[in-house]
mmCIF file of C-alpha atoms and ligand atoms in Angstrom:
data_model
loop_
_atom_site.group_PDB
_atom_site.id
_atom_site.type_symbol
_atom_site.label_atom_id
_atom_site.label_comp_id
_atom_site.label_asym_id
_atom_site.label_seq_id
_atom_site.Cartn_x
_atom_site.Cartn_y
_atom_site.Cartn_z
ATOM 1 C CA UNK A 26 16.829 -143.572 -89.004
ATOM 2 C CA UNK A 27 16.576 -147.550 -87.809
ATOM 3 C CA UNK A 28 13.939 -146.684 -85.103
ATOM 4 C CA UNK A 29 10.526 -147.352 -84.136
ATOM 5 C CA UNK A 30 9.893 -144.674 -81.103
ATOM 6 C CA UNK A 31 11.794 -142.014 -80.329
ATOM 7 C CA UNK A 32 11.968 -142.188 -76.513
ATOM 8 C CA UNK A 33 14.678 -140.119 -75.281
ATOM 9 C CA UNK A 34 18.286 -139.228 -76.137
ATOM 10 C CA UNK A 35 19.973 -140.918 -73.643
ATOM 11 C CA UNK A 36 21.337 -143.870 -76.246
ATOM 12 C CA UNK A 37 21.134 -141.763 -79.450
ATOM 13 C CA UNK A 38 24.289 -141.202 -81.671
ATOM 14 C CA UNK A 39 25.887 -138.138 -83.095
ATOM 15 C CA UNK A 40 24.932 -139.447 -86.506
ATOM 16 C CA UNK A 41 21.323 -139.998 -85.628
ATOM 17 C CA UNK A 42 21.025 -136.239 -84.327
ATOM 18 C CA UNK A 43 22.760 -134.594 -86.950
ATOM 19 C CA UNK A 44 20.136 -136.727 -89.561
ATOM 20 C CA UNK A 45 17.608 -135.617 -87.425
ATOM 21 C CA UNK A 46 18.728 -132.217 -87.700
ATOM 22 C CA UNK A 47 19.765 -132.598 -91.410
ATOM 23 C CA UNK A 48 16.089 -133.339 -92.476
ATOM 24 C CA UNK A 49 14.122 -130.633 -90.427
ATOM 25 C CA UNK A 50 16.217 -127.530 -92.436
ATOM 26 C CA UNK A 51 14.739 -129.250 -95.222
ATOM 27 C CA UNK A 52 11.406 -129.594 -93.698
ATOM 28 C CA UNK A 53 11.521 -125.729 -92.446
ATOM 29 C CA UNK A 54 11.178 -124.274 -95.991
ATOM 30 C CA UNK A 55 7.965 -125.814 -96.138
ATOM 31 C CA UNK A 56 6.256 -123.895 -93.139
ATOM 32 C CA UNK A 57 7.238 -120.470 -95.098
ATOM 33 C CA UNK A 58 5.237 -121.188 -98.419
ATOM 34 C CA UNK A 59 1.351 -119.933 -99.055
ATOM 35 C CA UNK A 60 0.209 -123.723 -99.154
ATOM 36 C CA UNK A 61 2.078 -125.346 -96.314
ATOM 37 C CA UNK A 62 1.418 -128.989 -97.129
ATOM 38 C CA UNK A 63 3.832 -132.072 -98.419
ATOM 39 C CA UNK A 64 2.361 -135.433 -99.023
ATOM 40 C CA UNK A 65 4.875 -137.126 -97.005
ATOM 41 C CA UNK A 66 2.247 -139.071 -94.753
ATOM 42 C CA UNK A 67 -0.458 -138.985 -96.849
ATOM 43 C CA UNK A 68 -2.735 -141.379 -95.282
ATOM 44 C CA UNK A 69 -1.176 -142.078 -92.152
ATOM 45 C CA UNK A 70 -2.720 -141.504 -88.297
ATOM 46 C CA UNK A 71 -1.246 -139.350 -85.834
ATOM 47 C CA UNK A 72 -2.736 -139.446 -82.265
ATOM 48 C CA UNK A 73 -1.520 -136.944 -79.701
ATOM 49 C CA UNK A 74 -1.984 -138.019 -76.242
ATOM 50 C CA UNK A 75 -1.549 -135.065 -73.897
ATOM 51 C CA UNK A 76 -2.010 -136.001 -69.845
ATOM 52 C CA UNK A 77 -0.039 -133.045 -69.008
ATOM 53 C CA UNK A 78 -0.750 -129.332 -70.327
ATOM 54 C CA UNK A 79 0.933 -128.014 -73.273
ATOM 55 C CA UNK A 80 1.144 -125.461 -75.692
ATOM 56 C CA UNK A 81 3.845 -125.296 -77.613
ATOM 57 C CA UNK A 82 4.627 -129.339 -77.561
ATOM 58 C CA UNK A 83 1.291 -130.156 -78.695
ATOM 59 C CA UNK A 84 0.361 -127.793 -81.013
ATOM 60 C CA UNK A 85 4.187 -128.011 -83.234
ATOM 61 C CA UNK A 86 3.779 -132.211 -83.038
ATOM 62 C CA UNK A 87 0.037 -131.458 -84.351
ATOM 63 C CA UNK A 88 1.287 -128.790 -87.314
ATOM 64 C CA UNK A 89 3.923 -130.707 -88.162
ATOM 65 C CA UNK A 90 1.755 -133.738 -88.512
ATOM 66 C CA UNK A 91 -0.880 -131.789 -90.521
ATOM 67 C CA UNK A 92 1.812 -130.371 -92.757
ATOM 68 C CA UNK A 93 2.820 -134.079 -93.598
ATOM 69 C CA UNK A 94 -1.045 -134.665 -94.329
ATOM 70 C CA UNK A 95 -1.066 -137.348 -91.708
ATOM 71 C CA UNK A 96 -4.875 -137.090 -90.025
ATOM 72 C CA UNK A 97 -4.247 -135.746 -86.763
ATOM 73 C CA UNK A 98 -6.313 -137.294 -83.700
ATOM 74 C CA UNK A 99 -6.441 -135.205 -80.190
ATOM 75 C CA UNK A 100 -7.149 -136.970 -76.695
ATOM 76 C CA UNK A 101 -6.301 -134.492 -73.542
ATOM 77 C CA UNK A 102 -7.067 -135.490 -70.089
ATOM 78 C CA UNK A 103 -9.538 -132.495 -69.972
ATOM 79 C CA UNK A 104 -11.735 -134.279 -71.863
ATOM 80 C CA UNK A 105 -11.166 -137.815 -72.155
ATOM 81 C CA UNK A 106 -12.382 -141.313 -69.895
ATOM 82 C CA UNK A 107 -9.380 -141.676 -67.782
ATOM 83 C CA UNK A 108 -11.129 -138.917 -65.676
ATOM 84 C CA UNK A 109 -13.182 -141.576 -65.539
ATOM 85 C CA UNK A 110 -10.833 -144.068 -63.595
ATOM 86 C CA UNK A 111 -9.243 -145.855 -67.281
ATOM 87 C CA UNK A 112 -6.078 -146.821 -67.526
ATOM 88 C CA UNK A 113 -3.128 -145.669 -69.211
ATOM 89 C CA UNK A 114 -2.894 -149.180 -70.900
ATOM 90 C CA UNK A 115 -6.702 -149.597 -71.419
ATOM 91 C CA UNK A 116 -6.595 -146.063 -72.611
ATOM 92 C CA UNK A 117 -4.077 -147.435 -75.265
ATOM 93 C CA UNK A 118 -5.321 -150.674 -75.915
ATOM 94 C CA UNK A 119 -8.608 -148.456 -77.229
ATOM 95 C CA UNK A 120 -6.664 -146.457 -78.768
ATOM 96 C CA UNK A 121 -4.596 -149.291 -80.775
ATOM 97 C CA UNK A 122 -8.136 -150.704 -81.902
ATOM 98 C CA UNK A 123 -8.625 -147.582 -83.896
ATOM 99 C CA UNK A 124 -5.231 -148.562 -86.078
ATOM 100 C CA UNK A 125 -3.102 -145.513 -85.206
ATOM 101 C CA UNK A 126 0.743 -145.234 -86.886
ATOM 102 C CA UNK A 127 2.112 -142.986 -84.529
ATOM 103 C CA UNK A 128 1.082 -141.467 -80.614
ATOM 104 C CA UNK A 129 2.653 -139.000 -79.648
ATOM 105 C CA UNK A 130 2.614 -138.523 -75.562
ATOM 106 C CA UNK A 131 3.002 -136.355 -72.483
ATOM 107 C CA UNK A 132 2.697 -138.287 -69.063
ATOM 108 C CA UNK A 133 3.182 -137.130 -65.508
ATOM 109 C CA UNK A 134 4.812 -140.733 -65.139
ATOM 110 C CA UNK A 135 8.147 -141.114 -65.777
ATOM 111 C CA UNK A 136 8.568 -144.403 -68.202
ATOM 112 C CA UNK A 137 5.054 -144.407 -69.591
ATOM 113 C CA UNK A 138 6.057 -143.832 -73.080
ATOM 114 C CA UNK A 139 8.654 -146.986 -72.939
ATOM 115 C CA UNK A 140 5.983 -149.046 -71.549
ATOM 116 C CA UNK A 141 3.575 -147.580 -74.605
ATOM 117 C CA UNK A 142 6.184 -149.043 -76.970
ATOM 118 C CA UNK A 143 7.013 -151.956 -75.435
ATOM 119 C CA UNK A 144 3.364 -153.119 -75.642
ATOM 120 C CA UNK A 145 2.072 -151.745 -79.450
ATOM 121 C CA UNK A 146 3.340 -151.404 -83.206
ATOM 122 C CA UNK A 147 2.940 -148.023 -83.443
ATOM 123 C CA UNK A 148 5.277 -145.336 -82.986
ATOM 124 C CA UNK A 149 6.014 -143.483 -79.386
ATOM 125 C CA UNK A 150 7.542 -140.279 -79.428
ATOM 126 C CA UNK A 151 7.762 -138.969 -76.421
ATOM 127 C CA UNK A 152 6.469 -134.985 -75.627
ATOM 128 C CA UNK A 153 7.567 -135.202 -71.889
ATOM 129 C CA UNK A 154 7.401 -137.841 -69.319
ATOM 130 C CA UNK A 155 7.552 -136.615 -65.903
ATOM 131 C CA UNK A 156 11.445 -134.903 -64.807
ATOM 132 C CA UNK A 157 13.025 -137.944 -67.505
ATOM 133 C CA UNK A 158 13.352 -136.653 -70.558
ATOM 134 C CA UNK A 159 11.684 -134.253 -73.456
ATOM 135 C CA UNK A 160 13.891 -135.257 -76.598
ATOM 136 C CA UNK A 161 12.042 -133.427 -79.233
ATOM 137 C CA UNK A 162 12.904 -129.806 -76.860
ATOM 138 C CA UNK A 163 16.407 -131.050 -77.017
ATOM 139 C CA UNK A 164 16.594 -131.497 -80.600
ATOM 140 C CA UNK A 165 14.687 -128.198 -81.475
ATOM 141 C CA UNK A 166 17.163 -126.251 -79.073
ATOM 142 C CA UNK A 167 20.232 -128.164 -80.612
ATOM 143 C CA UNK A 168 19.222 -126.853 -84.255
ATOM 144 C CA UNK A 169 18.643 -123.408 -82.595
ATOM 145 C CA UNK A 170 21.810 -123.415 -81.763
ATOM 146 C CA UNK A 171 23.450 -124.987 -84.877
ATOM 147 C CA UNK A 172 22.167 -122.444 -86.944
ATOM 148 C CA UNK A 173 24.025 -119.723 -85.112
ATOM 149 C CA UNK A 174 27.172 -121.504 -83.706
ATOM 150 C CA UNK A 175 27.634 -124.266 -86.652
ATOM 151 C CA UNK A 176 29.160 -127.626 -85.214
ATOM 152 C CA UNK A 177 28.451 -127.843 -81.808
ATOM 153 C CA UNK A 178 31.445 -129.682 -80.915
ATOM 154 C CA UNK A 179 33.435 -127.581 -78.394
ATOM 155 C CA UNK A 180 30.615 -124.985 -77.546
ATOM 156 C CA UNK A 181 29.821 -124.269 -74.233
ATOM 157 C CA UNK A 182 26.253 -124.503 -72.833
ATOM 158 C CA UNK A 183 25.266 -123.371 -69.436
ATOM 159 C CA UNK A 184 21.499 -124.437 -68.444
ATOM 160 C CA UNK A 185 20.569 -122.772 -65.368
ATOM 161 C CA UNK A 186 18.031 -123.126 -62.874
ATOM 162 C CA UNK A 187 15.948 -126.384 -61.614
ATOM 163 C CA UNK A 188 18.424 -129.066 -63.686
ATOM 164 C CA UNK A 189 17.324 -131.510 -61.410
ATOM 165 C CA UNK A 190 13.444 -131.851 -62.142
ATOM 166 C CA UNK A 191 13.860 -130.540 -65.764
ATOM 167 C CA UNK A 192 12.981 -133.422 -68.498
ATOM 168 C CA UNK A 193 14.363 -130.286 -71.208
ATOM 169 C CA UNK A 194 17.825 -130.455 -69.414
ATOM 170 C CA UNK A 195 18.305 -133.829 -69.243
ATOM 171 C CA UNK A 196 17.565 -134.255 -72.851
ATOM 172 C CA UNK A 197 19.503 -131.929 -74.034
ATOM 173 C CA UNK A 198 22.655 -133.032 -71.642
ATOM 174 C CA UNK A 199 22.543 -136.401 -73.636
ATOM 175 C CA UNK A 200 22.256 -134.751 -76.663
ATOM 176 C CA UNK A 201 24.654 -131.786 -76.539
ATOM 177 C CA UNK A 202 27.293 -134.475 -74.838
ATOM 178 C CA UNK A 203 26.898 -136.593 -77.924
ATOM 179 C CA UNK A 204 27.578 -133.821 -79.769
ATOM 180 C CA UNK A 205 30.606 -132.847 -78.619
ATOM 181 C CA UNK A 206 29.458 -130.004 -76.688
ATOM 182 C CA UNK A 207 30.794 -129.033 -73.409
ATOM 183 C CA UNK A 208 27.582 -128.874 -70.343
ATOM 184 C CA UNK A 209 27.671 -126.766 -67.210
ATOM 185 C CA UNK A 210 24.510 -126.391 -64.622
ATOM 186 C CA UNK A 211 24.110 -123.689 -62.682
ATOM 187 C CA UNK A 212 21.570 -123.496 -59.588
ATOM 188 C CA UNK A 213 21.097 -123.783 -55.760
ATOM 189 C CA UNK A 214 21.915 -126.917 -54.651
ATOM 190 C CA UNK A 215 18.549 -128.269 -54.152
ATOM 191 C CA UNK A 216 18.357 -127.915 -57.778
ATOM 192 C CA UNK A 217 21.373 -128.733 -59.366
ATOM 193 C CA UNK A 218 22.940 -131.783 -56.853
ATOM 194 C CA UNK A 219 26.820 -132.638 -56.867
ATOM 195 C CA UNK A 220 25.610 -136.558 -58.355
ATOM 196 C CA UNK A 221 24.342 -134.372 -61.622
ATOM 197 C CA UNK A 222 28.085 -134.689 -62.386
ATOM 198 C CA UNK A 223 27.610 -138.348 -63.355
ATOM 199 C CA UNK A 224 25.973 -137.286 -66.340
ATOM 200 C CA UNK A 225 29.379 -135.825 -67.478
ATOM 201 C CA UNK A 226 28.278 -131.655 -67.058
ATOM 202 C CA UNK A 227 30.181 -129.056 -64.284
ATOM 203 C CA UNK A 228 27.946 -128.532 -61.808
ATOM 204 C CA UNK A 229 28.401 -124.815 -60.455
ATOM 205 C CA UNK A 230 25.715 -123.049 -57.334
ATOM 206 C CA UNK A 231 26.489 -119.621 -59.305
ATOM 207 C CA UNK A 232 25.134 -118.190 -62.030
ATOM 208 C CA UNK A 233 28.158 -115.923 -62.423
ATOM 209 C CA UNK A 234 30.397 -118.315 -62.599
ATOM 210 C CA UNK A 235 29.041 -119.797 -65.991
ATOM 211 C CA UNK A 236 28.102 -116.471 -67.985
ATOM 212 C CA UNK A 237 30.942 -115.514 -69.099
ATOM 213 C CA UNK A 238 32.608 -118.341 -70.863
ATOM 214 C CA UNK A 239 28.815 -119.252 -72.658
ATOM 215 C CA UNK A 240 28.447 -120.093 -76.291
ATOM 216 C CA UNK A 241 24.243 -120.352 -75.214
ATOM 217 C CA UNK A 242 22.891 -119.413 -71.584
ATOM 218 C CA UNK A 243 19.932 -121.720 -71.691
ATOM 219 C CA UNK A 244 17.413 -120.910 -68.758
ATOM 220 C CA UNK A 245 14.733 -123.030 -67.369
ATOM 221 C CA UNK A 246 11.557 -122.582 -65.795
ATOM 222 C CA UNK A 247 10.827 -123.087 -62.348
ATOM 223 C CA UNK A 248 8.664 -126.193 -62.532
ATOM 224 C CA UNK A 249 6.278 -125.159 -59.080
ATOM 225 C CA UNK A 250 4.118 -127.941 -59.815
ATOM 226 C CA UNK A 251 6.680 -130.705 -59.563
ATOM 227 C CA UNK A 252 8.660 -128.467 -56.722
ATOM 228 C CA UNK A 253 8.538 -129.401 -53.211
ATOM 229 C CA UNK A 254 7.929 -126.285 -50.466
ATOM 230 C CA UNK A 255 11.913 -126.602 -49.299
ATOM 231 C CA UNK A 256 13.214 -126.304 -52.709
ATOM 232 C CA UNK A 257 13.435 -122.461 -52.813
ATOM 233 C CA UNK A 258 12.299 -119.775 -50.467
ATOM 234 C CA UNK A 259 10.470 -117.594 -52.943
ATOM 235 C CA UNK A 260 10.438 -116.379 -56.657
ATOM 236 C CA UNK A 261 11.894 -112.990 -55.726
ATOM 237 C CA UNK A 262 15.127 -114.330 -54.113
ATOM 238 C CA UNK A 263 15.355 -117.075 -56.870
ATOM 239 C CA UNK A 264 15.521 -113.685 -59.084
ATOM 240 C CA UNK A 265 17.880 -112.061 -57.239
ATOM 241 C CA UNK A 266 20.586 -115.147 -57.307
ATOM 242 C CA UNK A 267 19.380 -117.024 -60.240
ATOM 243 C CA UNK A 268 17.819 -114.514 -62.833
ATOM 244 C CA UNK A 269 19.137 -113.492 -66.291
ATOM 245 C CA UNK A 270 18.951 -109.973 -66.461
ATOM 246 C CA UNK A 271 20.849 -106.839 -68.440
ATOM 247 C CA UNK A 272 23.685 -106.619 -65.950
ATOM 248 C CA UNK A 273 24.624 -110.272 -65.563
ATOM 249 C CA UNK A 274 24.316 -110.723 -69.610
ATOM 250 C CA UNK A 275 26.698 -107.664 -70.347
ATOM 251 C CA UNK A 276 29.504 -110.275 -68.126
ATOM 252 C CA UNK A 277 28.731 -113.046 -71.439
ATOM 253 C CA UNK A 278 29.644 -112.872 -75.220
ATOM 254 C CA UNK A 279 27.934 -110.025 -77.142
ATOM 255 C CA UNK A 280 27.585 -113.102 -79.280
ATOM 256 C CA UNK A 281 26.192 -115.312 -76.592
ATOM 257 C CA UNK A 282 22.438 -117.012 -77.390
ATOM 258 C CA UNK A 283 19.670 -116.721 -74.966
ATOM 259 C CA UNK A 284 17.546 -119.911 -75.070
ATOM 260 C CA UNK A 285 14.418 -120.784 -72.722
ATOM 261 C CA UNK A 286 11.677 -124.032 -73.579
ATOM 262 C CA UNK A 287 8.798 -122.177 -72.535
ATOM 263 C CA UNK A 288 6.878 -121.181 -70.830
ATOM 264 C CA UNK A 289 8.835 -118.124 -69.320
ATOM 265 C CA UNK A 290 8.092 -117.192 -65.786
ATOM 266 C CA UNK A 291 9.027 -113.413 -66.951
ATOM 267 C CA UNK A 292 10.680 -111.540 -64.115
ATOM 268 C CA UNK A 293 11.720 -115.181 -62.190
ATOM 269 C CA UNK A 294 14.074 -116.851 -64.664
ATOM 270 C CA UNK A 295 14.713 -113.522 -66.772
ATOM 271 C CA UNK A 296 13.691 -110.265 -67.241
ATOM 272 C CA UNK A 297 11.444 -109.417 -70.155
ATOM 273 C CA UNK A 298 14.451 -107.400 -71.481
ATOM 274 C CA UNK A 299 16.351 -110.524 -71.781
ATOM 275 C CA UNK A 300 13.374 -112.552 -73.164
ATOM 276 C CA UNK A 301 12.643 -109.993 -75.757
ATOM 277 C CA UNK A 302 16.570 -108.960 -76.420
ATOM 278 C CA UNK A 303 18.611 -109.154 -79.399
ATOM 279 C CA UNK A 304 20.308 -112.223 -77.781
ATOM 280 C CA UNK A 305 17.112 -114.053 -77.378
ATOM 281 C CA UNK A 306 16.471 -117.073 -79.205
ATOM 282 C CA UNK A 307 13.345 -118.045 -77.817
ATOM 283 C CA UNK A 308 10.200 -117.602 -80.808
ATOM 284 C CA UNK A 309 13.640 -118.835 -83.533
ATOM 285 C CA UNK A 310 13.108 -122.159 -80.828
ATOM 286 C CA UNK A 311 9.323 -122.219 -81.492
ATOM 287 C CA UNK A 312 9.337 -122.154 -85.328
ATOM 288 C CA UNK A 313 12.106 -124.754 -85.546
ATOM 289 C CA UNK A 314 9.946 -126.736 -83.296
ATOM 290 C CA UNK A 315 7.542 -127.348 -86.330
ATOM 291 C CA UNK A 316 10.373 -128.306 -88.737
ATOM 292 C CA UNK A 317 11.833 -130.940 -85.804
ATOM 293 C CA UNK A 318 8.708 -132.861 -85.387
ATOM 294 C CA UNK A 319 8.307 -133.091 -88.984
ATOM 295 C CA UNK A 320 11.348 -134.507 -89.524
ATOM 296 C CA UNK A 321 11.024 -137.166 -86.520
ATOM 297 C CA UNK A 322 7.506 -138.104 -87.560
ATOM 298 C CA UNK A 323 8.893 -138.509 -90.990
ATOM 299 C CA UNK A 324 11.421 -140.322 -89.995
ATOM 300 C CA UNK A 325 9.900 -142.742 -87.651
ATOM 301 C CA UNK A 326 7.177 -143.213 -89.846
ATOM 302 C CA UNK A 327 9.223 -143.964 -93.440
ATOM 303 C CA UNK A 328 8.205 -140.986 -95.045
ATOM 304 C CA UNK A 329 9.020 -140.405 -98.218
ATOM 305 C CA UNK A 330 11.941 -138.136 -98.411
ATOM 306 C CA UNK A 331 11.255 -134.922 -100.020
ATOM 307 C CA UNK A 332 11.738 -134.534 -103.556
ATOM 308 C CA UNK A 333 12.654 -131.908 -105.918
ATOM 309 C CA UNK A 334 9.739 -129.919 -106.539
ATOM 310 C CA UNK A 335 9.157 -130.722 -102.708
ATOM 311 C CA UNK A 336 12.577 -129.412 -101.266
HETATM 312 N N1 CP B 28 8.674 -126.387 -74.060
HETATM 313 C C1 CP B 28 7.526 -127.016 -73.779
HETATM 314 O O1 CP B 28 7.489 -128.230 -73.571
HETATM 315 O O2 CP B 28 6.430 -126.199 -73.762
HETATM 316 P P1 CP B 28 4.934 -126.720 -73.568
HETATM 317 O O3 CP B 28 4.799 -127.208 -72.157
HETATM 318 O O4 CP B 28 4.067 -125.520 -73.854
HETATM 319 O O5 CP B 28 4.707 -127.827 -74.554
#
């Protein structure tokens, strides 16, 4: 991959994802051996830069960088000087004085990891910046589905819920369209606006009307902390209109995945039957999470590729 940063998936190319893809099954054997180490970045610094809480973001990016022996550097807002009134850019210029190779980063700001990369050497990936885009999600949830569907060209994904202010959709609507795959959004309209059709998905207000012809039913969680008051009247009628549960997933595919980024708002988005099912996806998301990052840190940062007694 001819990259520096991996920013978004907005630009990238079938070929690009399905290398991406490509080189995490190979990384994935490695997390189920007794010694779960490759040299692959022996000797290289990986700094994650977390201004927004995470748990499953920041600790895969941080396993998968261990795994790679890279040496591993955390900074969270918690506990770091920009409570003290610094800078994102003086925060990074600092930062760059301690020689990093890569930094990976989750910003309330939509942008800040472009600017990041505009300004230093090092490697951006992005973890999530504000409602724009999450592209490591994407391409975890893209080999999720792979592994069960095969090519995604032609599938049919419904993501349903709060489109609109989800960084996870938006990724994965670039990535799934370069793909081949068909997109449809379901939610109220508040959520899911007619203008989300520009980015080439069907834009439905029912989540009836996109179960049944599903490949993957991909729910997302209701983001209260970037929602304004008017943007639903409460969880419980949410539920009601927008919740996976048994009776609307016996209208899909017996074959049909159930996805979800995390974290679940169990009994809002779907009802711990559903998260727990036999359809659900959601922990197979999680542990190809690990093998994702490794492959984009790898990747970005001219690993070497993995050899024989590696593989
Ligand atoms: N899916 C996701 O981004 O989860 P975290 O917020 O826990 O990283």
């Amino acid at each position: 991959m001819n990259r520096k940063d991996l920013l978004g998936l907005k630009d990238i190319s079938a070929e690009e994802i399905s290398e991406i893809l490509d080189t995490a099954v190979g990384f994935r054997a490695i997390s189920e051996r007794r010694i779960k180490k490759v040299p692959t970045l022996r000797g290289r610094t990986v700094v994650t830069f977390f201004m927004e809480n995470s748990t499953r973001t920041r600790m895969s990016f941080d396993l998968a960088a261990k795994r790679l022996s890279a040496d591993t550097l955390g900074f969270s807002a918690s506990s770091s000087a920009t409570k003290k009134g610094e800078t994102l850019m003086d925060t990074a210029r600092n930062i760059d004085a301690m020689k990093p190779d890569a930094i990976i980063i989750r910003h309330s700001a939509a942008g800040s990891p472009h600017m990041l990369a505009k300004a230093f050497p090092w490697s951006v990936l992005n973890a999530g910046d504000g409602i724009n885009e999450h592209p490591s999600q994407a391409l975890l949830d893209m080999l999720t589905m792979r592994d069960h569907l095969g090519a995604l060209a032609g599938k049919t994904v419904a993501i349903v819920g709060d489109v609109f202010h989800s960084r996870v959709a938006r990724s994965n609507i670039f990535g799934l369209k370069a793909m081949g795959a068909n997109v449809v959004v379901a939610g109220p309209g508040t959520m899911c606006p007619p203008q989300m059709s520009s980015l080439g998905v069907d834009v439905r207000h029912r989540i009836d009307d996109v179960v049944e012809d599903a490949d993957v039913i991909m729910m997302l969680r209701i983001q209260r902390e970037r929602l304004g008051a008017a943007m639903m009247s409460s969880a419980r009628e949410y539920s009601r209109f927008y919740g996976l549960d048994l009776d609307r997933l016996r209208r899909a595919s017996p074959e049909v995945l159930v996805m979800h980024p995390g974290p679940i708002n169990r009994g809002v988005e779907m009802t711990p039957e559903v998260a727990d099912g036999d359809r659900s996806v959601i922990m197979e998301q999680v542990t190809n999470g690990v093998a994702v990052r490794m492959a984009l840190l790898s990747l970005l940062l001219g690993g070497e590729p993995l050899g024989e007694d590696h593989a």
